[in-house]
Tab-separated table of C-alpha atoms in Angstrom:
chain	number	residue	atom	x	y	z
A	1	UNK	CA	112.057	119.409	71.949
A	2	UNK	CA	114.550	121.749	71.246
A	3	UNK	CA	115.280	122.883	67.360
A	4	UNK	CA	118.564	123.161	65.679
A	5	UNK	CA	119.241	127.218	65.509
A	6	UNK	CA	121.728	126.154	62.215
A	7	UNK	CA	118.554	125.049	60.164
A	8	UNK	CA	116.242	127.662	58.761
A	9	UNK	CA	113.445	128.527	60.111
A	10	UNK	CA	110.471	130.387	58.753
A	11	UNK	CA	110.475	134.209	59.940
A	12	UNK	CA	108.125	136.414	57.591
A	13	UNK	CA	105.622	135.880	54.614
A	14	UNK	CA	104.001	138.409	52.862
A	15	UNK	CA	101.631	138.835	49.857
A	16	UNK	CA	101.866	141.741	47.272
A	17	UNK	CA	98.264	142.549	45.023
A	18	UNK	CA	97.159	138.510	44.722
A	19	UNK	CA	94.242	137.607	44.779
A	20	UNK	CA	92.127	140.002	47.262
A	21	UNK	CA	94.909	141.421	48.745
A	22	UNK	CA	96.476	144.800	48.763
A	23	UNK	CA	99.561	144.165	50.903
A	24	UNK	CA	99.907	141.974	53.698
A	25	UNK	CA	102.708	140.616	55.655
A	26	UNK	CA	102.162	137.528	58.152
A	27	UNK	CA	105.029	137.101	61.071
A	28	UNK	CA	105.380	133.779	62.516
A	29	UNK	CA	106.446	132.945	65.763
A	30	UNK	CA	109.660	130.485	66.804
A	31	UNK	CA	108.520	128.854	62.614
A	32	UNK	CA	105.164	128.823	63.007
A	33	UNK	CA	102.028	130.565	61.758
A	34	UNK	CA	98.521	129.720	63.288
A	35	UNK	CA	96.109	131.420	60.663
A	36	UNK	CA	91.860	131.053	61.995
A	37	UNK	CA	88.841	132.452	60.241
A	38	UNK	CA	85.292	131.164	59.302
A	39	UNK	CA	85.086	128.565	56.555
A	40	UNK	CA	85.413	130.158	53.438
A	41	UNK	CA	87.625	133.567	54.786
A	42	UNK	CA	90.487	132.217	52.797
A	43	UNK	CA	92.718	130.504	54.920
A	44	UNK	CA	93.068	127.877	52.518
A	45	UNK	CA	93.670	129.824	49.415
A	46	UNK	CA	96.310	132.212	51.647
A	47	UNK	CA	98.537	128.578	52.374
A	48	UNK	CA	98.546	127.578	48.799
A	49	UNK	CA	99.788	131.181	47.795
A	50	UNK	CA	102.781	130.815	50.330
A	51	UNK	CA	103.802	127.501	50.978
A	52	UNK	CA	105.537	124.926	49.247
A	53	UNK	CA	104.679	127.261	46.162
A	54	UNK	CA	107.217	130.076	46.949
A	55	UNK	CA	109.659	127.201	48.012
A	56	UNK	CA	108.754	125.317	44.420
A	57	UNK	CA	107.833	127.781	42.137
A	58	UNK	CA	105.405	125.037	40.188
A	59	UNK	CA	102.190	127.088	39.265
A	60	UNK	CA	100.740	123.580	38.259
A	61	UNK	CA	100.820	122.322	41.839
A	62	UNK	CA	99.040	125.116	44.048
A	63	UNK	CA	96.100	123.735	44.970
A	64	UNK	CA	95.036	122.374	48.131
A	65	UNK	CA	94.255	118.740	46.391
A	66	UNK	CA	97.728	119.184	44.281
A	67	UNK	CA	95.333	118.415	41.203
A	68	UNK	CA	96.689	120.614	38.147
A	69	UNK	CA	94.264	123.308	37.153
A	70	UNK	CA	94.046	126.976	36.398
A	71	UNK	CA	94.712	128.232	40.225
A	72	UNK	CA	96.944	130.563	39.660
A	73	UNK	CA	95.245	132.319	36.742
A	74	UNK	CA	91.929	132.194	39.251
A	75	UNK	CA	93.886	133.997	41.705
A	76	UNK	CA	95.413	136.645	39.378
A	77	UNK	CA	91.869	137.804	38.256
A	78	UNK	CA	89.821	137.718	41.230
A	79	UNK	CA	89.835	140.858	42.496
A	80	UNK	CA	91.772	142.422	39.495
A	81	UNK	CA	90.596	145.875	38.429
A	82	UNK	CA	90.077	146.793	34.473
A	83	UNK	CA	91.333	144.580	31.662
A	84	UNK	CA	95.158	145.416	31.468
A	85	UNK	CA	97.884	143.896	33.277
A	86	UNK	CA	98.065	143.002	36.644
A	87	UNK	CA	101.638	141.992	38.645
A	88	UNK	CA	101.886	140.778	42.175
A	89	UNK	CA	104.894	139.307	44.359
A	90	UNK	CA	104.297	136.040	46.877
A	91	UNK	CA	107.501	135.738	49.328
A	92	UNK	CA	108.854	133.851	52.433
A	93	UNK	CA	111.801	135.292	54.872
A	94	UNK	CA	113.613	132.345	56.548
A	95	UNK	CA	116.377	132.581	59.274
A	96	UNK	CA	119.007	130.469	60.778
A	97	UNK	CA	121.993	131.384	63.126
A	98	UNK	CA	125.142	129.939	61.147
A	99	UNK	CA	128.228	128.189	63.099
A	100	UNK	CA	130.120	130.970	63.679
A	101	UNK	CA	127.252	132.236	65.376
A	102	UNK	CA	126.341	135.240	63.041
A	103	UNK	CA	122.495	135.203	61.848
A	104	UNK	CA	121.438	134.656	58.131
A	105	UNK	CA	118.506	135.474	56.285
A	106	UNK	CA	117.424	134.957	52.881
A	107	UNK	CA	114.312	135.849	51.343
A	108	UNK	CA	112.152	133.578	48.514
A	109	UNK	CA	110.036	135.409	46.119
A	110	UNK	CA	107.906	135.057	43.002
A	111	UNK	CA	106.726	137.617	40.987
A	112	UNK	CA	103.274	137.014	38.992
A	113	UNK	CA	101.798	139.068	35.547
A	114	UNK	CA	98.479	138.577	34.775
A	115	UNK	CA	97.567	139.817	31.310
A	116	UNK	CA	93.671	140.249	31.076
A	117	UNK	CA	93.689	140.556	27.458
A	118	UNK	CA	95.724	137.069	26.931
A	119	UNK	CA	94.338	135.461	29.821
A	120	UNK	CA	97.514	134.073	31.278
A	121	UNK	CA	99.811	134.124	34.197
A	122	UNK	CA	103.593	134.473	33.732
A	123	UNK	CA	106.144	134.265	36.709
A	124	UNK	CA	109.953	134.955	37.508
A	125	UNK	CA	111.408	133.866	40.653
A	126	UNK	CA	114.264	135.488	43.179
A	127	UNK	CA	116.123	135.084	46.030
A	128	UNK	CA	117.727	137.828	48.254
A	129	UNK	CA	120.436	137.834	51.108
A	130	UNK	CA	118.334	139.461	53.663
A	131	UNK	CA	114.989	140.477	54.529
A	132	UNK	CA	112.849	141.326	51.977
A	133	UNK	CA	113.353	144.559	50.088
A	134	UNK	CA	110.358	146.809	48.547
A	135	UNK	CA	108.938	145.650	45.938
A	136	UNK	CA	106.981	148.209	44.684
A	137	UNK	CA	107.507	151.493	42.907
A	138	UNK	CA	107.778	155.244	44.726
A	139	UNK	CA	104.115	155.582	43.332
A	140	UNK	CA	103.115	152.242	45.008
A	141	UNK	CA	102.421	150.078	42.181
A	142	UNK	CA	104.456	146.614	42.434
A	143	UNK	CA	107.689	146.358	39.990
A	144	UNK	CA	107.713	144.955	37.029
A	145	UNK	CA	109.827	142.069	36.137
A	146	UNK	CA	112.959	143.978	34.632
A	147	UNK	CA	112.678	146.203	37.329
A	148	UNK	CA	112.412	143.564	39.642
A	149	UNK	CA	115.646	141.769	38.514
A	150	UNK	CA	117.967	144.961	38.783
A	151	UNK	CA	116.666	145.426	42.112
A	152	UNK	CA	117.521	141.900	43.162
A	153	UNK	CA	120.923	142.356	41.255
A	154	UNK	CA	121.577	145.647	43.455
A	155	UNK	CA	120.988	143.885	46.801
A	156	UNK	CA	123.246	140.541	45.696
A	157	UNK	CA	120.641	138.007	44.699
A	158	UNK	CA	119.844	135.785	42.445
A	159	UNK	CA	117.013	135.839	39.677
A	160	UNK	CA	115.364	133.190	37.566
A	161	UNK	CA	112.322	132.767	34.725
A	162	UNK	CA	112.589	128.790	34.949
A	163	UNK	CA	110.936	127.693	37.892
A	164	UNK	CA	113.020	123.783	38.026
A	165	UNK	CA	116.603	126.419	38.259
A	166	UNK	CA	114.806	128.463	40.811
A	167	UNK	CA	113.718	124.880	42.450
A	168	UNK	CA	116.920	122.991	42.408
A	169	UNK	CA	118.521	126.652	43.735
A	170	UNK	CA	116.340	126.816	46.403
A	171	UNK	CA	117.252	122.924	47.467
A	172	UNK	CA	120.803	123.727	47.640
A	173	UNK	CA	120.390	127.050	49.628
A	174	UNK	CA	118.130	126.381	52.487
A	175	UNK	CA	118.368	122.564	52.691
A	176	UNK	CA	121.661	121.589	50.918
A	177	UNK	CA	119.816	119.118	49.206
A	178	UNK	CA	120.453	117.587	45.198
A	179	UNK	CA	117.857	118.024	42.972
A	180	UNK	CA	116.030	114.769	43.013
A	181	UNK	CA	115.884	114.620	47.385
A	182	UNK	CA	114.308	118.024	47.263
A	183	UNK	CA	111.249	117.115	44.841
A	184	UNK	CA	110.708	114.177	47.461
A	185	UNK	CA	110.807	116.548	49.819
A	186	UNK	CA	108.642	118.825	48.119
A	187	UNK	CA	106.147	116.102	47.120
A	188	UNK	CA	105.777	114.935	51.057
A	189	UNK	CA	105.100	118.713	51.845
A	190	UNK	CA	102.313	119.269	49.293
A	191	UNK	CA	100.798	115.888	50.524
A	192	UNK	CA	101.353	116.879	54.316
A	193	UNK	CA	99.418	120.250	53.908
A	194	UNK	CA	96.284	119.389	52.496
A	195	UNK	CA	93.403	120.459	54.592
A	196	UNK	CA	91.695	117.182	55.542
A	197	UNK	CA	94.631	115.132	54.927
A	198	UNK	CA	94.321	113.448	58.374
A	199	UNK	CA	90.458	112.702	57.822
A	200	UNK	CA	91.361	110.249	55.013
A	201	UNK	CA	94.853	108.421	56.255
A	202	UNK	CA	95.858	104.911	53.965
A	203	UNK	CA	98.832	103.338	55.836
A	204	UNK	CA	100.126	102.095	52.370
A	205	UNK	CA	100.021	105.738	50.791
A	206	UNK	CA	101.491	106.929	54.000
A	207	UNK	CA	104.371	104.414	53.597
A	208	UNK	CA	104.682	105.184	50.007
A	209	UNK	CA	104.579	108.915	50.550
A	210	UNK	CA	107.661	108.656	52.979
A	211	UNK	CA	109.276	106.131	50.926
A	212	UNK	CA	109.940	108.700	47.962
A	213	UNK	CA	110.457	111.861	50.574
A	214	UNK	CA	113.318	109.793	51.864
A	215	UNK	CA	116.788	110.204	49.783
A	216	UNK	CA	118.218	107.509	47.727
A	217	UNK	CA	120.964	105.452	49.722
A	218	UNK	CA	124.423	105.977	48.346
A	219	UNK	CA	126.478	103.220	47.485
A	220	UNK	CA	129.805	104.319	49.660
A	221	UNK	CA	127.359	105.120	52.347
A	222	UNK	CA	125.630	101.806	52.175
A	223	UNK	CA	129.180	99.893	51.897
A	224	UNK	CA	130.452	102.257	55.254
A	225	UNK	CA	127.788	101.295	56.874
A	226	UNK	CA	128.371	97.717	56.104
A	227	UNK	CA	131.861	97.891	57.086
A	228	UNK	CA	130.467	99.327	59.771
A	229	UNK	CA	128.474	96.726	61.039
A	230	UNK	CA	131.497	94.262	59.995
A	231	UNK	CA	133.595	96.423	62.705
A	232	UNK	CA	130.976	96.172	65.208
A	233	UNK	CA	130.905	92.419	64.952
A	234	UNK	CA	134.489	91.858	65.518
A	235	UNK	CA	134.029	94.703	68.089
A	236	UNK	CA	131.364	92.525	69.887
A	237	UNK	CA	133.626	89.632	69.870
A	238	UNK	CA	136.490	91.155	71.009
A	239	UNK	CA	134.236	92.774	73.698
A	240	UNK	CA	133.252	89.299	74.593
A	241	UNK	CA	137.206	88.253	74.820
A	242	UNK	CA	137.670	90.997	76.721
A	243	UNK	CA	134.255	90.528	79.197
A	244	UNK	CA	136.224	86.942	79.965
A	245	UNK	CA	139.638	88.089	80.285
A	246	UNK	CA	138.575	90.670	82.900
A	247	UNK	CA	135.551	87.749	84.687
A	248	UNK	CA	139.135	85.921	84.959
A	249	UNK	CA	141.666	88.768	85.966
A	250	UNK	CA	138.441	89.050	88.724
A	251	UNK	CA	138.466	85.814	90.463
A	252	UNK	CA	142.568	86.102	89.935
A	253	UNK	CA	142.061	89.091	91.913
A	254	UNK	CA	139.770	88.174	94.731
A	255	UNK	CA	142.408	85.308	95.393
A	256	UNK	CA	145.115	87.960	95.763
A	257	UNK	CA	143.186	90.064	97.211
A	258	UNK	CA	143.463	88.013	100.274
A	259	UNK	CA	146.657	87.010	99.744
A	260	UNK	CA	147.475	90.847	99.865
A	261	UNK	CA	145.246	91.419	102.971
A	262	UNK	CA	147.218	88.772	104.734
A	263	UNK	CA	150.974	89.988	103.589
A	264	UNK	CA	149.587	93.582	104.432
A	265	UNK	CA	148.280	92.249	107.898
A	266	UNK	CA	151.806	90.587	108.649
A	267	UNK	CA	153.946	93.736	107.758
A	268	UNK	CA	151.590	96.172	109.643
A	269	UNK	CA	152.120	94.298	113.117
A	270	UNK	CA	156.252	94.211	111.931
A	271	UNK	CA	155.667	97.927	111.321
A	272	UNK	CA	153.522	98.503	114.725
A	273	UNK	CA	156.361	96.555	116.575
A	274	UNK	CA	159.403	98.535	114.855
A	275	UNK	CA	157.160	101.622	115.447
A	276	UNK	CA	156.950	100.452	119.052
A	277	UNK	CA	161.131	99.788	119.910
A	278	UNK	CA	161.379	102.804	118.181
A	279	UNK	CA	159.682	104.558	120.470
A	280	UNK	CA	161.771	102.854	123.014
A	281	UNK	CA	164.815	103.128	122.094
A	282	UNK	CA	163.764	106.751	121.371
A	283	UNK	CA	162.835	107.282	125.294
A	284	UNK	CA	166.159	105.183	126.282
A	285	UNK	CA	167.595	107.997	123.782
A	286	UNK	CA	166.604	110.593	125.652
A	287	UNK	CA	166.870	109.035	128.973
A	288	UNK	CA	171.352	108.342	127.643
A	289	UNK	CA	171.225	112.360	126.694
A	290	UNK	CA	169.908	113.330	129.875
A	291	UNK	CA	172.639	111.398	131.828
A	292	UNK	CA	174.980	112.428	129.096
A	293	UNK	CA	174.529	116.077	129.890
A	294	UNK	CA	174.716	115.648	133.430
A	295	UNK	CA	177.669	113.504	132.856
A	296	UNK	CA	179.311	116.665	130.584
A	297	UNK	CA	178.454	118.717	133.081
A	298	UNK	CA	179.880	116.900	136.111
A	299	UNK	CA	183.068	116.839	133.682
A	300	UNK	CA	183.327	120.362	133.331
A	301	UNK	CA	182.902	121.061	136.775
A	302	UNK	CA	185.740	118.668	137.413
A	303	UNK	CA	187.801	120.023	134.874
A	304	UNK	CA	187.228	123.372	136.388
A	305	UNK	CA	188.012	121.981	140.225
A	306	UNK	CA	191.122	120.585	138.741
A	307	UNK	CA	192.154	124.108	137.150
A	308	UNK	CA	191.741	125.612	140.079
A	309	UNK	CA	193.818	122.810	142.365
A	310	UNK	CA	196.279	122.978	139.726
A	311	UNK	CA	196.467	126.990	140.498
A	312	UNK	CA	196.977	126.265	144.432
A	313	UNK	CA	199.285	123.003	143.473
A	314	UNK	CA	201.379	125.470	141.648
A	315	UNK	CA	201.096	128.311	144.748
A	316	UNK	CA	202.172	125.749	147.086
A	317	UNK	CA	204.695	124.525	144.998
A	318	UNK	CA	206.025	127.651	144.848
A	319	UNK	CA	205.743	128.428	148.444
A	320	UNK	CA	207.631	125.395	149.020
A	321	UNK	CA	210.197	126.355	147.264
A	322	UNK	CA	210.448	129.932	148.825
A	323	UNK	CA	210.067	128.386	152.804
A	324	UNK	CA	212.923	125.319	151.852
A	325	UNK	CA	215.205	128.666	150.550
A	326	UNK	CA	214.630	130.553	153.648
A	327	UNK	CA	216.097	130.375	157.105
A	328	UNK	CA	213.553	128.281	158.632
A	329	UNK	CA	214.158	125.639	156.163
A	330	UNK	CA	217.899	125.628	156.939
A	331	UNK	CA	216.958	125.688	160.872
A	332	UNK	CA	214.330	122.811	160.715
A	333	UNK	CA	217.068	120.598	158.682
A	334	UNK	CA	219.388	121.210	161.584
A	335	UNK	CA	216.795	120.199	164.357
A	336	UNK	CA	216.421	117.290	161.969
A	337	UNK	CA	220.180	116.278	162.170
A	338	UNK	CA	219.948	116.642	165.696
A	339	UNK	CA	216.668	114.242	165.917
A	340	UNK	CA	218.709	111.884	163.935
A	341	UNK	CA	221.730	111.880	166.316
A	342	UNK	CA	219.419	112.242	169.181
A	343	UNK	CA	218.050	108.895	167.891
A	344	UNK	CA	221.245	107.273	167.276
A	345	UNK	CA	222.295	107.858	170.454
A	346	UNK	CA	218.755	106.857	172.089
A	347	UNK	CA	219.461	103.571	169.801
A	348	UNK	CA	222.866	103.680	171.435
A	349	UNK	CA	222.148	103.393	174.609
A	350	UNK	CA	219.038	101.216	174.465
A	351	UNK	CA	221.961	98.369	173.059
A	352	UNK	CA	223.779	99.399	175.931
A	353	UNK	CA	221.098	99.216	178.459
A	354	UNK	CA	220.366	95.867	177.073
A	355	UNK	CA	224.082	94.578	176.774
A	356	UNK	CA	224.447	95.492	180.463
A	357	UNK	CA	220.724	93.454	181.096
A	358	UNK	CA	222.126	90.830	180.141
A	359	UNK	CA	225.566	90.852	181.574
A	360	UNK	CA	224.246	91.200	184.681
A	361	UNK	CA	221.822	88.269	184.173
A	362	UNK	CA	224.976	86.094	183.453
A	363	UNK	CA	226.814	86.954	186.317
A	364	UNK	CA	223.379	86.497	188.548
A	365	UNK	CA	223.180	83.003	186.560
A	366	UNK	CA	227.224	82.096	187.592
A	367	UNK	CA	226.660	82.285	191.138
């Protein structure tokens, strides 16, 4: 399952002169940290050096069983060299990558004095912006406390001698938790990280463990989430409104629907027939333009005939006129006078011809 790259992570530990170690710096991988060994090689006593105690601070509550005892002071000693003072420095490095997409780092450390002569442990506690920085002098030995404070002053951190500030600080910086949600927190993870804590499970404890790791409820969240609820009911009811409404507007429809389909049916066979004496009339169209242009065509030819029969009207016309001005005109309107008397004179004697006819006729009729 994929982690959220906002949260932070676990990135580094390391352990300064505690216990039997000189210097050592574990490295986990994507948060976690596999550490494997033969019984008794320490793996044990390395997890109660690191975690929760560098996230808690709580000397009291180190060991494995999270009984009270003198831990601490047993790990101080053990491997401690004359009878002077001996100081050591337990620390985490976390990570995250913040919204804006920059990575953060802060570091968690506790410093540890161990005075031989007054057999007791004292601690101070720090956090630093940033990886870890060295801890120990330019001869090697580990700082002591007021050195330890100027150094975290120099890089921008903060320092503390009372474990519950350093605690509550902590809370707010890598969880953004109050006070009293990160010792349930805390209280779940010192449970969760005994060593045979899954050889011995009670259900009840279990239930009881989570119980207290889980925030208190606020009251404005508890009355959203009633009001909440209250919305969702009237939401569900108007759902179920609406679930009938549209189970109505449904049959409504499927009754249109073929309503529609039969309207739609109706107008596309009055389209297809419009479409088809459109397509008709189109081809008469084109059939009437055809004949028009041969029509136009016919017309301008005419009109062109009758220009030009015009042009010979008007040269005979004037031809006319020249021959009935001329001689011959004058000569053929005397041969026509003479036809003309010629014909009275035919007419003439045809009455005489027939006047005689019948005088004759008379006097053949008296005898």
């Amino acid at each position: 399952m994929a982690r959220d790259p906002h949260r932070y992570r676990l990135t580094r530990a390391g352990v300064l002169n505690v216990w039997q170690y000189d210097e050592q710096v574990f490295t986990f991988a994507d948060g976690r940290l596999l550490l494997r060994g033969t019984n008794g090689a320490g793996k044990s006593k390395t997890l109660e050096m690191l975690l929760p105690f560098v996230l808690d601070g709580d000397k009291a509550r180190m060991t494995a069983t999270g009984r009270q005892g003198s831990q601490l002071l047993w790990l101080m000693s053990d491997g401690a060299s004359g009878t002077g003072t001996r100081i050591g420095y337990l620390w985490v490095e976390l990570a995250r990558v913040d919204a804006s997409g920059e990575a953060q780092v802060v570091t968690c450390g506790i410093g540890l004095r161990f005075s031989a002569g007054a057999r007791t442990v004292s601690t101070w506690q720090f956090t630093v912006p940033g990886a870890v920085p060295d801890l120990c002098e330019p001869d090697g030995t580990p700082l002591s406390m007021p050195r330890c404070k100027e150094l975290v002053d120099s890089f921008g951190g903060s320092a503390f001698e009372s474990p519950r500030a350093y605690k509550e600080h902590v809370g707010r910086l890598l969880f953004g938790l109050q006070p009293q949600a990160y010792d349930d927190l805390l209280r779940l993870l010192y449970w969760l990280r005994q060593p045979q804590v899954g050889e011995d499970i009670d259900p009840a404890r279990l239930v009881a463990m989570l119980d207290e790791a889980l925030p208190a409820l606020d009251d404005d969240a508890v009355r959203q989430v009633g009001e909440a609820f209250d919305d969702l009911a009237e939401h569900g009811e108007r759902v179920e409104k609406l679930a009938a409404a549209a189970a109505a507007v449904a049959a409504s429809a499927a009754v249109y629907r073929r309503y529609a389909a039969t309207v739609v049916q109706e107008r596309a066979a009055a389209a297809l027939a419009a479409e088809k004496e459109r397509a008709a009339r189109a081809r008469a169209v084109g059939q009437e333009s055809a004949a028009l242009e041969q029509v136009v065509a016919a017309l301008e030819a005419a009109e062109t005939e009758q220009r030009a029969a015009g042009e010979r009207l008007a040269q005979a016309a004037s031809r006319v006129q020249v021959l009935e001005s001329g001689p011959l005109a004058r000569n053929q309107q005397v041969l026509r006078e003479k036809q003309r008397r010629a014909s009275d004179l035919t007419d003439a004697a045809v009455r005489t011809r027939e006047a005689a006819d019948r005088a004759t006729a008379r006097a053949e009729n008296g005898r």
